[in-house]
Coordinates of C-alpha atoms in Angstrom, one line a residue:
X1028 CA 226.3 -83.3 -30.8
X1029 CA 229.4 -82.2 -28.8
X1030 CA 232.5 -81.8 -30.3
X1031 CA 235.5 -83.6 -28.7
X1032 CA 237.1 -80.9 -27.2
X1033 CA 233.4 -79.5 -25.7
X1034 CA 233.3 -82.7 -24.5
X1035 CA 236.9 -82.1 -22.9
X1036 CA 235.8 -78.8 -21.5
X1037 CA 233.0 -80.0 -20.0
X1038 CA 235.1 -83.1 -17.9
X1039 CA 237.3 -80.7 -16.6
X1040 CA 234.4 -78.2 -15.7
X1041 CA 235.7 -75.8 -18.4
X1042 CA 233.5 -73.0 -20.0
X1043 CA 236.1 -71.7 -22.6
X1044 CA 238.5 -73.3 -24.9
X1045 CA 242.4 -74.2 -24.1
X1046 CA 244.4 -71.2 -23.1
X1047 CA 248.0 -71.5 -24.1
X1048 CA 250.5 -69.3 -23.3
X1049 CA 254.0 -69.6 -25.0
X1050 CA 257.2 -68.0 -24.7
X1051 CA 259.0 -70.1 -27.5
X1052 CA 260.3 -68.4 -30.6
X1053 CA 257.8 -70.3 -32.9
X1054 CA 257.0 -69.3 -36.3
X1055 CA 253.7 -68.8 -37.5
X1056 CA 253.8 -72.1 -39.3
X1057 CA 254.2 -73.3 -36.0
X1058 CA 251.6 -72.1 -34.4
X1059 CA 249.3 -72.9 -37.5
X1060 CA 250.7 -76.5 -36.5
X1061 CA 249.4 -76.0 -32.8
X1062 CA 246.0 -75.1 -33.9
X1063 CA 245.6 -77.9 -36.2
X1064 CA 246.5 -80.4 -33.4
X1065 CA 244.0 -79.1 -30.8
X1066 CA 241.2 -76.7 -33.1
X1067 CA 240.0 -74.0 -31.0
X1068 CA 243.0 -73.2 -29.0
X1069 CA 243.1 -69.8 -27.7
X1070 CA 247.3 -69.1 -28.7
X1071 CA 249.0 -66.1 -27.0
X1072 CA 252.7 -65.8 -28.8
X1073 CA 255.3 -64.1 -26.1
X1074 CA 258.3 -65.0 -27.8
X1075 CA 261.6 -65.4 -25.1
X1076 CA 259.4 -63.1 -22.0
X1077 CA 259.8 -63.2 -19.3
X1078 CA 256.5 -64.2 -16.9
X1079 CA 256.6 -60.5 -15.5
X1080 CA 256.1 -59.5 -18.8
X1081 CA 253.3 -61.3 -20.1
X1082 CA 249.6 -59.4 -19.4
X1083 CA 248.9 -60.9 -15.7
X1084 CA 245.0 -61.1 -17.1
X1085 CA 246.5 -63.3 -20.1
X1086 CA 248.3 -65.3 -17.9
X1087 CA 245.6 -65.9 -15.0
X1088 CA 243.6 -67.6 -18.0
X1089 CA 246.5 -70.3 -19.2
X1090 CA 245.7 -73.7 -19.1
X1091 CA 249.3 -74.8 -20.5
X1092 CA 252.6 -72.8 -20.7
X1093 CA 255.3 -73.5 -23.2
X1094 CA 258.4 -72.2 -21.2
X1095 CA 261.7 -71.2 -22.9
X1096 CA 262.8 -70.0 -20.0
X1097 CA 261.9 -68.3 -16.6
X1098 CA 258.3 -70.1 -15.0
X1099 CA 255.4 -68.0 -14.0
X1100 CA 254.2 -68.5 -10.3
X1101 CA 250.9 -70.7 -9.5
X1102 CA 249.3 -67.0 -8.2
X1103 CA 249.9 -65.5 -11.0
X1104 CA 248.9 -68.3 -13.3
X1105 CA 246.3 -70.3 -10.8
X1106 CA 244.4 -72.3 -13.9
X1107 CA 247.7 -73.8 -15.0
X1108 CA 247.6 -78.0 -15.7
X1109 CA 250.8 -78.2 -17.8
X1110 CA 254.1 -76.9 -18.6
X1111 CA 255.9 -77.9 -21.6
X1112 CA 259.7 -77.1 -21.3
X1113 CA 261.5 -75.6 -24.4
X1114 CA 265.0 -77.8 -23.4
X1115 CA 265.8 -80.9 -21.8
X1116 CA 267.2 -80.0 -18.5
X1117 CA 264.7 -80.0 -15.8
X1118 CA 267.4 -80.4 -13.0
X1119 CA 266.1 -76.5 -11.9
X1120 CA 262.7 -77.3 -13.0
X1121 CA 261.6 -79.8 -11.1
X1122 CA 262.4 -77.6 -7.5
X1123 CA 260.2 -74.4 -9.0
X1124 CA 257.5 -74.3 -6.0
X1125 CA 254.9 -74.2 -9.2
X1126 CA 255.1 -77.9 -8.9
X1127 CA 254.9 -78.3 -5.5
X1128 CA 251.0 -78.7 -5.3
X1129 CA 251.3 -81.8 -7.8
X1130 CA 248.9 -80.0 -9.7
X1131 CA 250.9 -78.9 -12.7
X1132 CA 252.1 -81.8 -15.5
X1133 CA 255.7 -81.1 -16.3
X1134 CA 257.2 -82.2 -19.8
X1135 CA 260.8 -81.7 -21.6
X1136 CA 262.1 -81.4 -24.8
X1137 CA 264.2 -84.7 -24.5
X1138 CA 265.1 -86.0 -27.8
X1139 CA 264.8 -82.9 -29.8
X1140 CA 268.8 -82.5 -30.3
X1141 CA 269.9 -86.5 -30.1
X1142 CA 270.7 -86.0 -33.7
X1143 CA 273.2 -83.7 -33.2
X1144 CA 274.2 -84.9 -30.0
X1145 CA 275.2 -88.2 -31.3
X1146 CA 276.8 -86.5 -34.3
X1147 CA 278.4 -84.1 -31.8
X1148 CA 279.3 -87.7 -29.5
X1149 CA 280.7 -89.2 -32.6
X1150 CA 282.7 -85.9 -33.8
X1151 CA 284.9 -85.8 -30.6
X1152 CA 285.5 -89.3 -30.3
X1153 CA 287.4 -89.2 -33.4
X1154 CA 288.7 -86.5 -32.6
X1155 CA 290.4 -87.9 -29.9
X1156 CA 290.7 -91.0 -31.5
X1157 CA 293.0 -89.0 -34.1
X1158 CA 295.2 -86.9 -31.6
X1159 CA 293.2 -83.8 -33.8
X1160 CA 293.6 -81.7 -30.8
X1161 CA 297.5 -82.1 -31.3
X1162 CA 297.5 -81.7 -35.0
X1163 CA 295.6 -78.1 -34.2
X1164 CA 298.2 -77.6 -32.1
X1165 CA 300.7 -78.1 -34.4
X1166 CA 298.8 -75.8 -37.5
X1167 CA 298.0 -72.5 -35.1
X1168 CA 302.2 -72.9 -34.3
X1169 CA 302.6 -73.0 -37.5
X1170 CA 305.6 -75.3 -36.9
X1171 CA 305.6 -79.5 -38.0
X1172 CA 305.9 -81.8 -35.5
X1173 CA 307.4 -85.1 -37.4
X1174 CA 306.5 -87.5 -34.1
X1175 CA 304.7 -90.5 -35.8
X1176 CA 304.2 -92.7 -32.1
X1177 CA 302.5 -89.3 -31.2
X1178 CA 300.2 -89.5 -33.5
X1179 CA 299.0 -93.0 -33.3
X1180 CA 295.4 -93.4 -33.4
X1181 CA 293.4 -95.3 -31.8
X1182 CA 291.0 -97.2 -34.0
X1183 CA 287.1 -96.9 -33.2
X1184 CA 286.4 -100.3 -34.5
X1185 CA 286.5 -103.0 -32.0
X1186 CA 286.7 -100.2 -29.2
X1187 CA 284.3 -100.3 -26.5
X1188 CA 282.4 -97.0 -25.9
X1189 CA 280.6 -97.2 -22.2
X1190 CA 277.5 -95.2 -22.2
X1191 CA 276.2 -93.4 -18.7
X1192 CA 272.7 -93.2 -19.7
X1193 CA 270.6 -94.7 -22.4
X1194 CA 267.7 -92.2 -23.3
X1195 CA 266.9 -90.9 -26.2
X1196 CA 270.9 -89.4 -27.1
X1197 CA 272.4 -92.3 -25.5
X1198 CA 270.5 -94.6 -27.8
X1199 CA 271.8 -92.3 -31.0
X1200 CA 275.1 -92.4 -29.8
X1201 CA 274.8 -96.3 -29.8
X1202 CA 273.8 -96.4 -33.2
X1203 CA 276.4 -94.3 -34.5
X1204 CA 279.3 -96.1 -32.4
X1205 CA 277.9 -99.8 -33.5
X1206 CA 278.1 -98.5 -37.4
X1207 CA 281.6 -98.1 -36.5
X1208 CA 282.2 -101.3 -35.3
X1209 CA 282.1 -100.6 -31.8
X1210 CA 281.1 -102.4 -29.1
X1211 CA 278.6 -101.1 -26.1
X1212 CA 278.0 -100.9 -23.2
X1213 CA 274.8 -98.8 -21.5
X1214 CA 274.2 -98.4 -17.9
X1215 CA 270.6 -98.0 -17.4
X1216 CA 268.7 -97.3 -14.1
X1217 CA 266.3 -100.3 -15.1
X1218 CA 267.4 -102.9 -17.0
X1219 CA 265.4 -104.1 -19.9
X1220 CA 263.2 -107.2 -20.3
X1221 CA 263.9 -110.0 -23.8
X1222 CA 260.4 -108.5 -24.8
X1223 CA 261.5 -104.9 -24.8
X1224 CA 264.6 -104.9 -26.1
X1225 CA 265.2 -103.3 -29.7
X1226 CA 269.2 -102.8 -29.3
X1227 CA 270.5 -106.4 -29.5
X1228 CA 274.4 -105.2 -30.1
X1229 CA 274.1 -103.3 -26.6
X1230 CA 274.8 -104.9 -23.0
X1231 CA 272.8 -103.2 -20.3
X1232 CA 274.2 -103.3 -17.0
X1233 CA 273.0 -101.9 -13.6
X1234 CA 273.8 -99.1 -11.1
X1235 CA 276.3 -101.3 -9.1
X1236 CA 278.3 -102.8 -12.3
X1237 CA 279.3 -99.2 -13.3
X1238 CA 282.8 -100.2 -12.3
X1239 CA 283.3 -103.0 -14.8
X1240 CA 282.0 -100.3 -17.6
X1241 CA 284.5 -97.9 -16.6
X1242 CA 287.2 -101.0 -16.4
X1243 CA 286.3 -102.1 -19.8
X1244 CA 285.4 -98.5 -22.1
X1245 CA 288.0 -97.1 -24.4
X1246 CA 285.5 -94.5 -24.2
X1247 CA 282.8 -93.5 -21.7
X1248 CA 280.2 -91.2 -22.2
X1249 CA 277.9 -89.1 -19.7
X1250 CA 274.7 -88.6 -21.6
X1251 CA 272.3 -89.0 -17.6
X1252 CA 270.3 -86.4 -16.4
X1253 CA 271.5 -84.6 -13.3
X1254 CA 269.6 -86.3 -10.1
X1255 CA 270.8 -86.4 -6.6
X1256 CA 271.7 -90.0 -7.4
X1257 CA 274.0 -89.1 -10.3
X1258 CA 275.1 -86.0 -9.3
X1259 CA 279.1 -86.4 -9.2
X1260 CA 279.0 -90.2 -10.2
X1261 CA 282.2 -89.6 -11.8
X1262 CA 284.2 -89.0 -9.0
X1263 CA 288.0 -89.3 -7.8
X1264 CA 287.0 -93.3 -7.1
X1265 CA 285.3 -93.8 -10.2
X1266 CA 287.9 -92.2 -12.7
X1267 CA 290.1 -94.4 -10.9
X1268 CA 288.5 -97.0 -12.3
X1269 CA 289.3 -96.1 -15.9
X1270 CA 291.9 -97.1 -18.4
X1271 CA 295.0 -95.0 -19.0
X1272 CA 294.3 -95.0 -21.9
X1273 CA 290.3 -94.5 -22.2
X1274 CA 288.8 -90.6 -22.6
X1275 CA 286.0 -89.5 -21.1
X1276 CA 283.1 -87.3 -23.3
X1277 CA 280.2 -85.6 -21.2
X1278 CA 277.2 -84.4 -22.8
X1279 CA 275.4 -84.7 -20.0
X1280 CA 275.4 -82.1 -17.2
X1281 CA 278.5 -80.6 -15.7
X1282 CA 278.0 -82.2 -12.3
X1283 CA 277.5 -85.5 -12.8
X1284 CA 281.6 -85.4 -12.8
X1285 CA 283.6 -84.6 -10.0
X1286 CA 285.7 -81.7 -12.8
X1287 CA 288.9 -81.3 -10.4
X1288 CA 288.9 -84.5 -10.1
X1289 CA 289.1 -85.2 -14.1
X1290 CA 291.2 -82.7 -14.7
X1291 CA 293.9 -84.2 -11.4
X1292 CA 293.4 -88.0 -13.5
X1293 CA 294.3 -86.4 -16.9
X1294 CA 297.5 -84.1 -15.7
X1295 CA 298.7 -87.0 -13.7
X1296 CA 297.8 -89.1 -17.2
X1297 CA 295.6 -91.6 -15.1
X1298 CA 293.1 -91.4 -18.3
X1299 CA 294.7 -90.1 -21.8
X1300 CA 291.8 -86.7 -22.0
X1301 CA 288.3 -85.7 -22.1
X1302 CA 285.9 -83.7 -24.6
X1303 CA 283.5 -81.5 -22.2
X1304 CA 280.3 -79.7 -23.6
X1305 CA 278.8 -79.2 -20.3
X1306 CA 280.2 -78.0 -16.9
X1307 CA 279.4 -77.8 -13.2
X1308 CA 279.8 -74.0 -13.6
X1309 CA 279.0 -72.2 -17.0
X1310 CA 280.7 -70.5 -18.5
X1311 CA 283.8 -72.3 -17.2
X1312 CA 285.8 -70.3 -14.9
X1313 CA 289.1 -69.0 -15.7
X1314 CA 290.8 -70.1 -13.2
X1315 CA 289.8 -73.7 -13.8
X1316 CA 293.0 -76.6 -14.9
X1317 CA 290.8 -78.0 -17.2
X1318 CA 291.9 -74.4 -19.8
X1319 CA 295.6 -75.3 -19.0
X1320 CA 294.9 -79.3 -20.3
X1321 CA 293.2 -77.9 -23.3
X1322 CA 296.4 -75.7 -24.2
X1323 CA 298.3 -78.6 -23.6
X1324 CA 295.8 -80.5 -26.2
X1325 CA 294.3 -83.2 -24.0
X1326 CA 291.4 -81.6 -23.5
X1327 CA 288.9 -80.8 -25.9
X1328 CA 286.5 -77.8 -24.3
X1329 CA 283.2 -76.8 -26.1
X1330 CA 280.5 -74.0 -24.4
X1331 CA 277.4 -76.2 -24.4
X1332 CA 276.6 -76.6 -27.9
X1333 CA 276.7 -80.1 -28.4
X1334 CA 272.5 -79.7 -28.2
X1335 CA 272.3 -76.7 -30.8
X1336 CA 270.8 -77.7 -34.5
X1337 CA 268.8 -75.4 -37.5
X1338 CA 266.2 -77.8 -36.8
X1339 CA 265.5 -76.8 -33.0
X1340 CA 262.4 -75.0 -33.6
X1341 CA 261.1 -77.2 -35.7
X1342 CA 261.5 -80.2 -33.9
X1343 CA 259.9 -78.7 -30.4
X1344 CA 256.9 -77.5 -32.8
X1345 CA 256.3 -81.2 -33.8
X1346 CA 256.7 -81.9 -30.0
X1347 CA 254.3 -79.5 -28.7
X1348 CA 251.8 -80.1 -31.2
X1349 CA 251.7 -84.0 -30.5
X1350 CA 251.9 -83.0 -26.8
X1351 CA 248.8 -80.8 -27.8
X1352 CA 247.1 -83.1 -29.0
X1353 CA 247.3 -85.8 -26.6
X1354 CA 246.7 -83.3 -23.5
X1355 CA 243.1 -81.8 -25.5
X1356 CA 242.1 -85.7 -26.0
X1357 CA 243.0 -86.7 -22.7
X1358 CA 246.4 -89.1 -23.6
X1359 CA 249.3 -89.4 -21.5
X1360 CA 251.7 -86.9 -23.0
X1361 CA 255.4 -87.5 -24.3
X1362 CA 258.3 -86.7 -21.9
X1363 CA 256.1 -86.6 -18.8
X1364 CA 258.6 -85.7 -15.6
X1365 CA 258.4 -88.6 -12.9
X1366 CA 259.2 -86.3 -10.5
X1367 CA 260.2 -88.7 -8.1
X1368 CA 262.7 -89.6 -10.1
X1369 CA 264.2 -85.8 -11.0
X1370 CA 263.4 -86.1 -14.7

C-alpha cells in the first residue's frame, strides 16, 4: 500500500521525496522537528546564504525554500512550489519576479513576535504615559528637575488606544491594553460578522471611519502591513486629526506615516510625541528632526527591535513544521500571501 506522501508524489507527478532548501539558522532539534512533520524530507541546512551560494544542482531540485533573506531566481530554482519567509514583512517580497508566474505559494512569519510586540506596544505606552523619557532626561543630567505638572501622567485606564491594524500583534496589543482597563478601537480592512467575533471589548471600524479613531485615541498604534493602500495613511491630514494630547506608537512599517510630517505635528505640539520602532528609511538618517525631538524627550526612538525575542527560532521552527505538514498532506498552509492584497 502507498504511503501518504507516495501518494503525494505521485499527484504532483513526483518521482523523489520533498526537497527543502533552507537558509534559516535552525538547530538541529529543529530540523529533527521538520522531519517528523513531513517523514522523508530531503533537508539541505544553508544557514543565513545567500542563493548564489547554495550548490546550483541543490537548488534546481527544491521543492520549498525557507528564506531568511535574499530569494533565489525561478531559473535557478525552476521546481520551486513554496517559499516560507523567515519574517513578517513581505512588502519587498511580494514584487520578487519569482512570483510573477503565480506558480510559487508565498507564506510569512506573521505572528511569530506578537508576544513581544505587544509587550514592546505596552512598554512604550507607559512610557509615555509616565513622561519616562523626561525622567531619563533628568538622570543622564544628573541634575533634579522638581516640576510636578511636568510630570503628570496620564493614566492608561479608561484611555482609548486606536489600533491601525488588527492581525495577529494588533490583537496582543488589545489584550494587553484591555487588562489595563483600556478601551479599543481597531480599524480593520474587513469588518467582522456576530459569528466570528472573539474580541467583544473591541469596536471595529472601517477604512473611511479612520478619522473618528484618530479623533477619539489617547493612543494610536500602527501595527498594518505596508500596501499601496496604507502606505503614508498617517499623513499631514490625518495627524491633524489627532488630540494634542494623544501619542502616536508605530510598529508597523516606517512608511505607513508621513515621518516629516509627525515630527512638524509634535515640534509644533499638535500631538504630545511618538515611540517609533520602524522607519521609512533604516537606519534613520542623521539629518532627520525626529533625533532633535528625541533629545528634547518627546520622542522615543528604537532601531527596529520591537520584533526581536530568544524565542525567534523556535517559534518559526513550530511554524515551518506545521507549514510542513499541511503543504506534504495537501492543506492550505498558515500565513498564505493574498497577493492581491500585498500581504
Amino acid at each position: 500500500m502507498s504511503t501518504w506522501l507516495e501518494l503525494l508524489y505521485l499527484a504532483h507527478g513526483m518521482t523523489r521525496p520533498l526537497t527543502i532548501v533552507s537558509t534559516g539558522p535552525f538547530s538541529a532539534d529543529s530540523i529533527a522537528l521538520f522531519e517528523q512533520s513531513a517523514p522523508g524530507i530531503r533537508f539541505h541546512p544553508f544557514p543565513k546564504a545567500t542563493p548564489d551560494e547554495i550548490p546550483a544542482d541543490v537548488l534546481a531540485t527544491a521543492d520549498v525554500y525557507y528564506a531568511y533573506g535574499e530569494l533565489p531566481s525561478r531559473a535557478a530554482a525552476p521546481k520551486l512550489r513554496w517559499v516560507q519567509m523567515h519574517w513578517a514583512g513581505v512588502d519587498s517580497a511580494i514584487h520578487d519576479p519569482l512570483f510573477a508566474s503565480g506558480e510559487v505559494i508565498l507564506t510569512t512569519g506573521a505572528g511569530i513576535h506578537a508576544v513581544n510586540v505587544g509587550e514592546y506596544t505596552l512598554m512604550m505606552m507607559l512610557a509615555l504615559a509616565h513622561r519616562l523619557p523626561m525622567a531619563f532626561k533628568m538622570m543622564q543630567a544628573g541634575a533634579w528637575r522638581d516640576d510636578r505638572a511636568a510630570f503628570m501622567p496620564m493614566e492608561l485606564r479608561g484611555a482609548t488606544l486606536g489600533l491601525i491594524g488588527y492581525g495577529q500583534i494588533g490583537r496582543a496589543v488589545a489584550r494587553l491594553a484591555r487588562a489595563f482597563g483600556m478601551r479599543v478601537i481597531a480599524l480593520r480592512k474587513r469588518i467582522p460578522t456576530e459569528d466570528e467575533r472573539h474580541d467583544e471589548d473591541v469596536t471595529f471600524i472601517r477604512r473611511d471611519q479612520l478619522p473618528m479613531l484618530l479623533a477619539q485615541s489617547d493612543f494610536v498604534v500602527v501595527a498594518a502591513p505596508l500596501t499601496p493602500e496604507t502606505r503614508r495613511l498617517l499623513d499631514a491630514g490625518a495627524l491633524g486629526q489627532m488630540k494634542p494630547t494623544a501619542f502616536l506608537i508605530n510598529v508597523g512599517r516606517g512608511a505607513v506615516v508621513d515621518e516629516q510630517a509627525l515630527a512638524s505635528a509634535i515640534a509644533e505640539g499638535r500631538i504630545a510625541g511618538a515611540a517609533l520602532d520602524v522607519f521609512e528609511q533604516e537606519p534613520l538618517p542623521d539629518d532627520s528632526p525626529l533625533w532633535r525631538l528625541a533629545a528634547e524627550y518627546r520622542v522615543v526612538l528604537t532601531p527596529h527591535i520591537a520584533g526581536q525575542t530568544p524565542h525567534y527560532e523556535a517559534r518559526a521552527a513550530a511554524l515551518f513544521a506545521e507549514n510542513l505538514r499541511r503543504f506534504s498532506r495537501g492543506q492550505p498552509l498558515i500565513n498564505q500571501v493574498d497577493f492581491s492584497q500585498g500581504y
